[in-house]
mmCIF file of C-alpha atoms in Angstrom:
data_model
loop_
_atom_site.group_PDB
_atom_site.id
_atom_site.type_symbol
_atom_site.label_atom_id
_atom_site.label_comp_id
_atom_site.label_asym_id
_atom_site.label_seq_id
_atom_site.Cartn_x
_atom_site.Cartn_y
_atom_site.Cartn_z
ATOM 1 C CA LEU A 1088 52.410 108.048 195.592
ATOM 2 C CA GLY A 1089 55.727 106.759 194.716
ATOM 3 C CA CYS A 1090 54.980 104.990 191.621
ATOM 4 C CA ASN A 1091 55.737 107.805 189.287
ATOM 5 C CA GLN A 1092 59.036 107.977 190.782
ATOM 6 C CA ILE A 1093 59.736 103.810 190.089
ATOM 7 C CA LEU A 1094 58.519 104.907 186.954
ATOM 8 C CA ALA A 1095 60.770 107.323 186.080
ATOM 9 C CA THR A 1096 63.833 105.384 186.551
ATOM 10 C CA SER A 1097 62.458 102.281 184.582
ATOM 11 C CA GLY A 1098 62.953 103.898 181.550
ATOM 12 C CA ILE A 1099 59.354 102.422 180.454
ATOM 13 C CA PRO A 1100 57.452 105.424 178.599
ATOM 14 C CA TRP A 1101 53.950 105.781 180.684
ATOM 15 C CA ILE A 1102 51.023 108.139 180.799
ATOM 16 C CA GLY A 1103 49.679 109.356 184.628
ATOM 17 C CA PHE A 1104 45.779 109.306 184.711
ATOM 18 C CA MET A 1105 44.139 110.879 188.003
ATOM 19 C CA SER A 1106 40.502 110.535 188.244
ATOM 20 C CA VAL A 1107 39.978 113.777 189.831
ATOM 21 C CA PRO A 1108 39.540 117.158 188.291
ATOM 22 C CA PRO A 1109 42.979 119.321 188.608
ATOM 23 C CA TYR A 1110 42.955 120.863 192.267
ATOM 24 C CA PRO A 1111 44.543 124.118 192.744
ATOM 25 C CA GLU A 1112 46.635 121.596 195.461
ATOM 26 C CA PHE A 1113 47.582 119.478 192.807
ATOM 27 C CA VAL A 1114 48.956 121.566 190.217
ATOM 28 C CA ILE A 1115 49.826 124.950 191.640
ATOM 29 C CA GLN A 1116 53.042 124.957 193.570
ATOM 30 C CA ASP A 1117 53.420 128.747 194.686
ATOM 31 C CA THR A 1118 51.241 129.200 198.323
ATOM 32 C CA ASP A 1119 50.461 132.429 197.914
ATOM 33 C CA LEU A 1120 48.756 131.846 194.608
ATOM 34 C CA LEU A 1121 47.256 128.614 195.858
ATOM 35 C CA CYS A 1122 45.324 130.050 198.583
ATOM 36 C CA ASN A 1123 43.498 132.419 196.793
ATOM 37 C CA TYR A 1124 41.175 129.901 195.284
ATOM 38 C CA PRO A 1125 38.878 127.738 197.391
ATOM 39 C CA ASN A 1126 40.718 125.158 199.277
ATOM 40 C CA MET A 1127 40.185 121.363 198.606
ATOM 41 C CA ALA A 1128 38.645 120.537 202.122
ATOM 42 C CA ASN A 1129 36.464 123.231 202.676
ATOM 43 C CA PRO A 1130 35.103 124.655 199.504
ATOM 44 C CA ARG A 1131 33.465 127.318 199.033
ATOM 45 C CA SER A 1132 32.333 129.322 195.659
ATOM 46 C CA LEU A 1133 34.236 132.000 193.626
ATOM 47 C CA ARG A 1134 31.713 134.506 194.453
ATOM 48 C CA GLU A 1135 31.226 133.990 198.053
ATOM 49 C CA LEU A 1136 34.328 134.471 198.645
ATOM 50 C CA LYS A 1137 34.576 137.343 196.764
ATOM 51 C CA ASP A 1138 32.071 138.734 198.642
ATOM 52 C CA SER A 1139 33.035 138.058 202.273
ATOM 53 C CA ARG A 1140 36.768 138.976 203.889
ATOM 54 C CA ARG A 1141 35.897 137.040 206.692
ATOM 55 C CA LEU A 1142 35.740 133.518 204.530
ATOM 56 C CA ARG A 1143 38.627 135.013 202.308
ATOM 57 C CA VAL A 1144 40.798 134.956 205.695
ATOM 58 C CA GLN A 1145 39.249 131.497 206.762
ATOM 59 C CA ASN A 1146 39.602 129.766 203.060
ATOM 60 C CA ARG A 1147 43.482 131.318 203.270
ATOM 61 C CA ILE A 1148 43.601 129.787 207.117
ATOM 62 C CA GLU A 1149 42.284 126.467 206.058
ATOM 63 C CA CYS A 1150 44.305 126.559 202.508
ATOM 64 C CA LYS A 1151 47.539 127.424 204.746
ATOM 65 C CA LEU A 1152 46.507 124.214 207.130
ATOM 66 C CA LEU A 1153 46.031 122.084 204.309
ATOM 67 C CA HIS A 1154 49.166 122.751 202.661
ATOM 68 C CA ALA A 1155 51.120 121.868 206.500
ATOM 69 C CA TYR A 1156 49.638 118.513 205.435
ATOM 70 C CA THR A 1157 50.747 118.367 201.971
ATOM 71 C CA LEU A 1158 54.333 119.213 203.140
ATOM 72 C CA PHE A 1159 54.178 116.145 205.478
ATOM 73 C CA ALA A 1160 52.771 113.572 203.209
ATOM 74 C CA THR A 1161 55.328 114.911 200.574
ATOM 75 C CA TRP A 1162 58.102 114.617 203.435
ATOM 76 C CA THR A 1163 56.852 110.957 204.914
ATOM 77 C CA VAL A 1164 56.701 109.612 200.931
ATOM 78 C CA ASN A 1165 60.437 110.854 200.309
ATOM 79 C CA GLY A 1166 61.404 109.277 203.226
ATOM 80 C CA VAL A 1167 60.196 105.844 202.069
ATOM 81 C CA LEU A 1168 61.750 106.971 198.550
ATOM 82 C CA ARG A 1169 65.150 107.432 199.707
ATOM 83 C CA ASP A 1170 64.699 103.927 202.139
ATOM 84 C CA ARG A 1171 64.570 102.489 198.675
ATOM 85 C CA GLY A 1172 67.239 104.579 196.490
ATOM 86 C CA PHE A 1173 65.000 107.059 194.468
ATOM 87 C CA GLY A 1174 64.837 110.155 194.138
ATOM 88 C CA THR A 1175 62.867 112.455 196.137
ATOM 89 C CA VAL A 1176 60.755 115.548 195.261
ATOM 90 C CA GLN A 1177 60.371 118.920 196.097
ATOM 91 C CA HIS A 1178 56.573 119.688 195.825
ATOM 92 C CA PHE A 1179 53.177 117.626 196.324
ATOM 93 C CA SER A 1180 52.633 118.156 192.656
ATOM 94 C CA ASN A 1181 55.812 116.485 191.707
ATOM 95 C CA LEU A 1182 54.539 113.035 193.661
ATOM 96 C CA LEU A 1183 51.407 113.412 191.328
ATOM 97 C CA LEU A 1184 51.915 114.519 188.149
ATOM 98 C CA GLN A 1185 55.520 112.970 187.470
ATOM 99 C CA ALA A 1186 54.788 111.236 184.140
ATOM 100 C CA PRO A 1187 55.263 113.358 180.666
ATOM 101 C CA LEU A 1188 51.699 113.566 180.241
ATOM 102 C CA ASN A 1189 49.140 113.192 182.662
ATOM 103 C CA ILE A 1190 45.626 112.936 182.151
ATOM 104 C CA MET A 1191 42.899 114.862 184.629
ATOM 105 C CA LEU A 1192 39.051 114.746 184.846
ATOM 106 C CA GLY A 1193 37.116 118.047 185.198
ATOM 107 C CA GLY A 1194 37.025 121.693 183.218
ATOM 108 C CA PRO A 1195 35.210 124.455 184.066
ATOM 109 C CA PRO A 1196 32.409 124.126 185.139
ATOM 110 C CA LEU A 1197 33.021 120.846 186.753
ATOM 111 C CA SER A 1198 36.153 122.055 188.235
ATOM 112 C CA LEU A 1199 37.651 125.874 188.356
ATOM 113 C CA PRO A 1200 39.202 127.515 186.119
ATOM 114 C CA VAL A 1201 42.915 126.832 187.089
ATOM 115 C CA ARG A 1202 46.086 127.143 184.479
ATOM 116 C CA VAL A 1203 47.558 123.883 184.419
ATOM 117 C CA PRO A 1204 51.137 123.054 183.649
ATOM 118 C CA SER A 1205 51.737 122.083 179.810
ATOM 119 C CA LYS A 1206 52.127 118.054 180.703
ATOM 120 C CA VAL A 1207 48.868 118.025 182.182
ATOM 121 C CA GLN A 1208 45.798 117.578 179.670
ATOM 122 C CA VAL A 1209 42.201 117.973 181.175
ATOM 123 C CA VAL A 1210 39.644 115.429 180.019
ATOM 124 C CA GLY A 1211 35.826 116.078 180.200
ATOM 125 C CA THR A 1212 32.730 118.642 180.213
ATOM 126 C CA MET A 1213 34.111 121.851 179.209
ATOM 127 C CA GLU A 1214 32.249 125.325 178.989
ATOM 128 C CA LEU A 1215 33.151 128.571 176.544
ATOM 129 C CA PRO A 1216 33.314 132.054 178.499
ATOM 130 C CA LYS A 1217 30.716 133.186 175.460
ATOM 131 C CA PRO A 1218 29.187 130.360 174.041
ATOM 132 C CA ARG A 1219 28.740 130.552 169.655
ATOM 133 C CA ALA A 1220 25.915 131.491 168.061
ATOM 134 C CA LEU A 1221 24.383 128.654 166.251
ATOM 135 C CA PRO A 1222 25.282 128.877 162.772
ATOM 136 C CA LEU A 1223 21.976 129.922 160.503
ATOM 137 C CA GLN A 1224 22.781 127.140 158.146
ATOM 138 C CA MET A 1225 23.424 124.189 160.362
ATOM 139 C CA ALA A 1226 20.294 125.246 162.621
ATOM 140 C CA GLU A 1227 18.248 124.778 159.725
ATOM 141 C CA TRP A 1228 19.573 121.636 158.637
ATOM 142 C CA LEU A 1229 19.178 120.254 162.296
ATOM 143 C CA GLU A 1230 15.350 121.878 161.920
ATOM 144 C CA ALA A 1231 14.759 119.909 158.611
ATOM 145 C CA ALA A 1232 16.181 116.935 160.786
ATOM 146 C CA ARG A 1233 13.595 117.171 163.107
ATOM 147 C CA SER A 1234 11.267 117.849 160.935
ATOM 148 C CA ALA A 1235 11.403 114.689 158.716
ATOM 149 C CA SER A 1236 11.707 112.872 162.872
ATOM 150 C CA GLU A 1237 15.313 111.745 161.782
ATOM 151 C CA ALA A 1238 17.834 111.441 164.351
ATOM 152 C CA VAL A 1239 21.057 113.281 163.946
ATOM 153 C CA VAL A 1240 24.257 111.183 164.943
ATOM 154 C CA TYR A 1241 27.328 113.812 166.171
ATOM 155 C CA VAL A 1242 30.356 112.778 165.178
ATOM 156 C CA SER A 1243 33.898 114.685 167.068
ATOM 157 C CA MET A 1244 37.460 113.268 167.213
ATOM 158 C CA GLY A 1245 37.825 116.342 169.902
ATOM 159 C CA THR A 1246 40.516 118.132 169.920
ATOM 160 C CA LYS A 1247 43.943 115.907 170.308
ATOM 161 C CA TYR A 1248 43.340 113.008 167.987
ATOM 162 C CA GLU A 1249 44.751 113.339 163.995
ATOM 163 C CA LEU A 1250 42.788 111.088 161.467
ATOM 164 C CA THR A 1251 45.085 109.497 158.617
ATOM 165 C CA ASN A 1252 44.141 108.976 155.393
ATOM 166 C CA SER A 1253 43.993 105.319 156.264
ATOM 167 C CA SER A 1254 41.566 105.563 159.547
ATOM 168 C CA GLY A 1255 39.663 108.533 157.812
ATOM 169 C CA GLN A 1256 38.124 106.213 154.823
ATOM 170 C CA ASN A 1257 37.746 103.533 157.553
ATOM 171 C CA LEU A 1258 35.820 106.255 160.093
ATOM 172 C CA LEU A 1259 33.960 107.359 156.518
ATOM 173 C CA LEU A 1260 32.470 103.728 155.585
ATOM 174 C CA MET A 1261 31.308 103.374 159.454
ATOM 175 C CA LEU A 1262 29.090 106.544 158.804
ATOM 176 C CA GLN A 1263 28.085 105.619 155.282
ATOM 177 C CA ARG A 1264 26.596 102.855 156.905
ATOM 178 C CA LEU A 1265 24.868 104.751 159.378
ATOM 179 C CA GLN A 1266 23.125 107.004 157.153
ATOM 180 C CA SER A 1267 21.896 104.046 154.968
ATOM 181 C CA SER A 1268 20.132 103.092 158.059
ATOM 182 C CA GLY A 1269 18.275 106.672 157.974
ATOM 183 C CA LEU A 1270 20.495 108.338 160.364
ATOM 184 C CA ARG A 1271 21.609 111.593 159.761
ATOM 185 C CA ILE A 1272 25.136 112.799 160.051
ATOM 186 C CA LEU A 1273 27.039 115.786 161.940
ATOM 187 C CA TRP A 1274 31.124 115.452 161.565
ATOM 188 C CA SER A 1275 32.725 118.083 163.458
ATOM 189 C CA LEU A 1276 36.065 118.140 161.430
ATOM 190 C CA ARG A 1277 38.582 120.849 162.095
ATOM 191 C CA PRO A 1278 39.864 122.318 158.720
ATOM 192 C CA GLN A 1279 43.188 120.661 158.791
ATOM 193 C CA GLN A 1280 41.667 117.443 158.858
ATOM 194 C CA GLN A 1281 39.517 117.981 155.871
ATOM 195 C CA GLU A 1282 42.006 119.386 154.146
ATOM 196 C CA LEU A 1283 43.899 116.612 154.252
ATOM 197 C CA LEU A 1284 40.990 113.629 153.649
ATOM 198 C CA ARG A 1285 38.909 116.011 151.149
ATOM 199 C CA GLU A 1286 39.530 113.946 148.423
ATOM 200 C CA PHE A 1287 37.336 111.255 150.330
ATOM 201 C CA LEU A 1288 34.731 113.661 151.975
ATOM 202 C CA PRO A 1289 30.952 113.508 150.736
ATOM 203 C CA ALA A 1290 29.636 116.791 149.473
ATOM 204 C CA PRO A 1291 26.865 118.264 152.595
ATOM 205 C CA SER A 1292 23.758 116.658 151.595
ATOM 206 C CA SER A 1293 20.820 116.322 153.801
ATOM 207 C CA SER A 1294 22.137 113.221 155.234
ATOM 208 C CA ILE A 1295 25.613 114.347 156.074
ATOM 209 C CA ARG A 1296 27.176 117.700 157.275
ATOM 210 C CA ILE A 1297 30.639 118.816 158.017
ATOM 211 C CA GLU A 1298 31.229 121.315 160.273
ATOM 212 C CA ALA A 1299 35.203 122.906 161.489
ATOM 213 C CA PHE A 1300 34.411 122.934 164.900
ATOM 214 C CA THR A 1301 34.575 120.471 168.076
#
């Protein structure tokens, strides 16, 4: 837990990675707000908590006890850091998420829809509150691929990665090789990226389709 403090004083750039979902205990410092969520030690569903006052009270008591543990853990680690000449932290989350950028795994429906700090990025399965309907032309394109018994490769760079002219052309060459092997390509490419790469992008056809979604 103390490695972030060491890295912070070293001047070495670093990114924090935690292979756990953004549990409320890890990202929320307001105790009253924190205890509105199912506690990490004995979690219940949000529906159970909404339907039962007894469970809400029990959850709050358990949350307070768990918070006391994190206070003790923070106090203990601060003592070690102080003995070694490093700065201390105010909250348990500061021990975990001190890097300029922190990556956690999860997102709805794998974890609670909790607000995370701006320097935390959640990577993993995400679920829209209301799924969008499949555009008719895309549905027809996919149906044509199924009728032809041709596999479709879905390509997406996500919402963060930005292609350059060079990397975009290299990726396009790889996709063309896939096409030549009989595969169809459904490429998710944001509008800004389509504008950047418009000189190189192929026209829509039965073998490749570019859509502005991720």
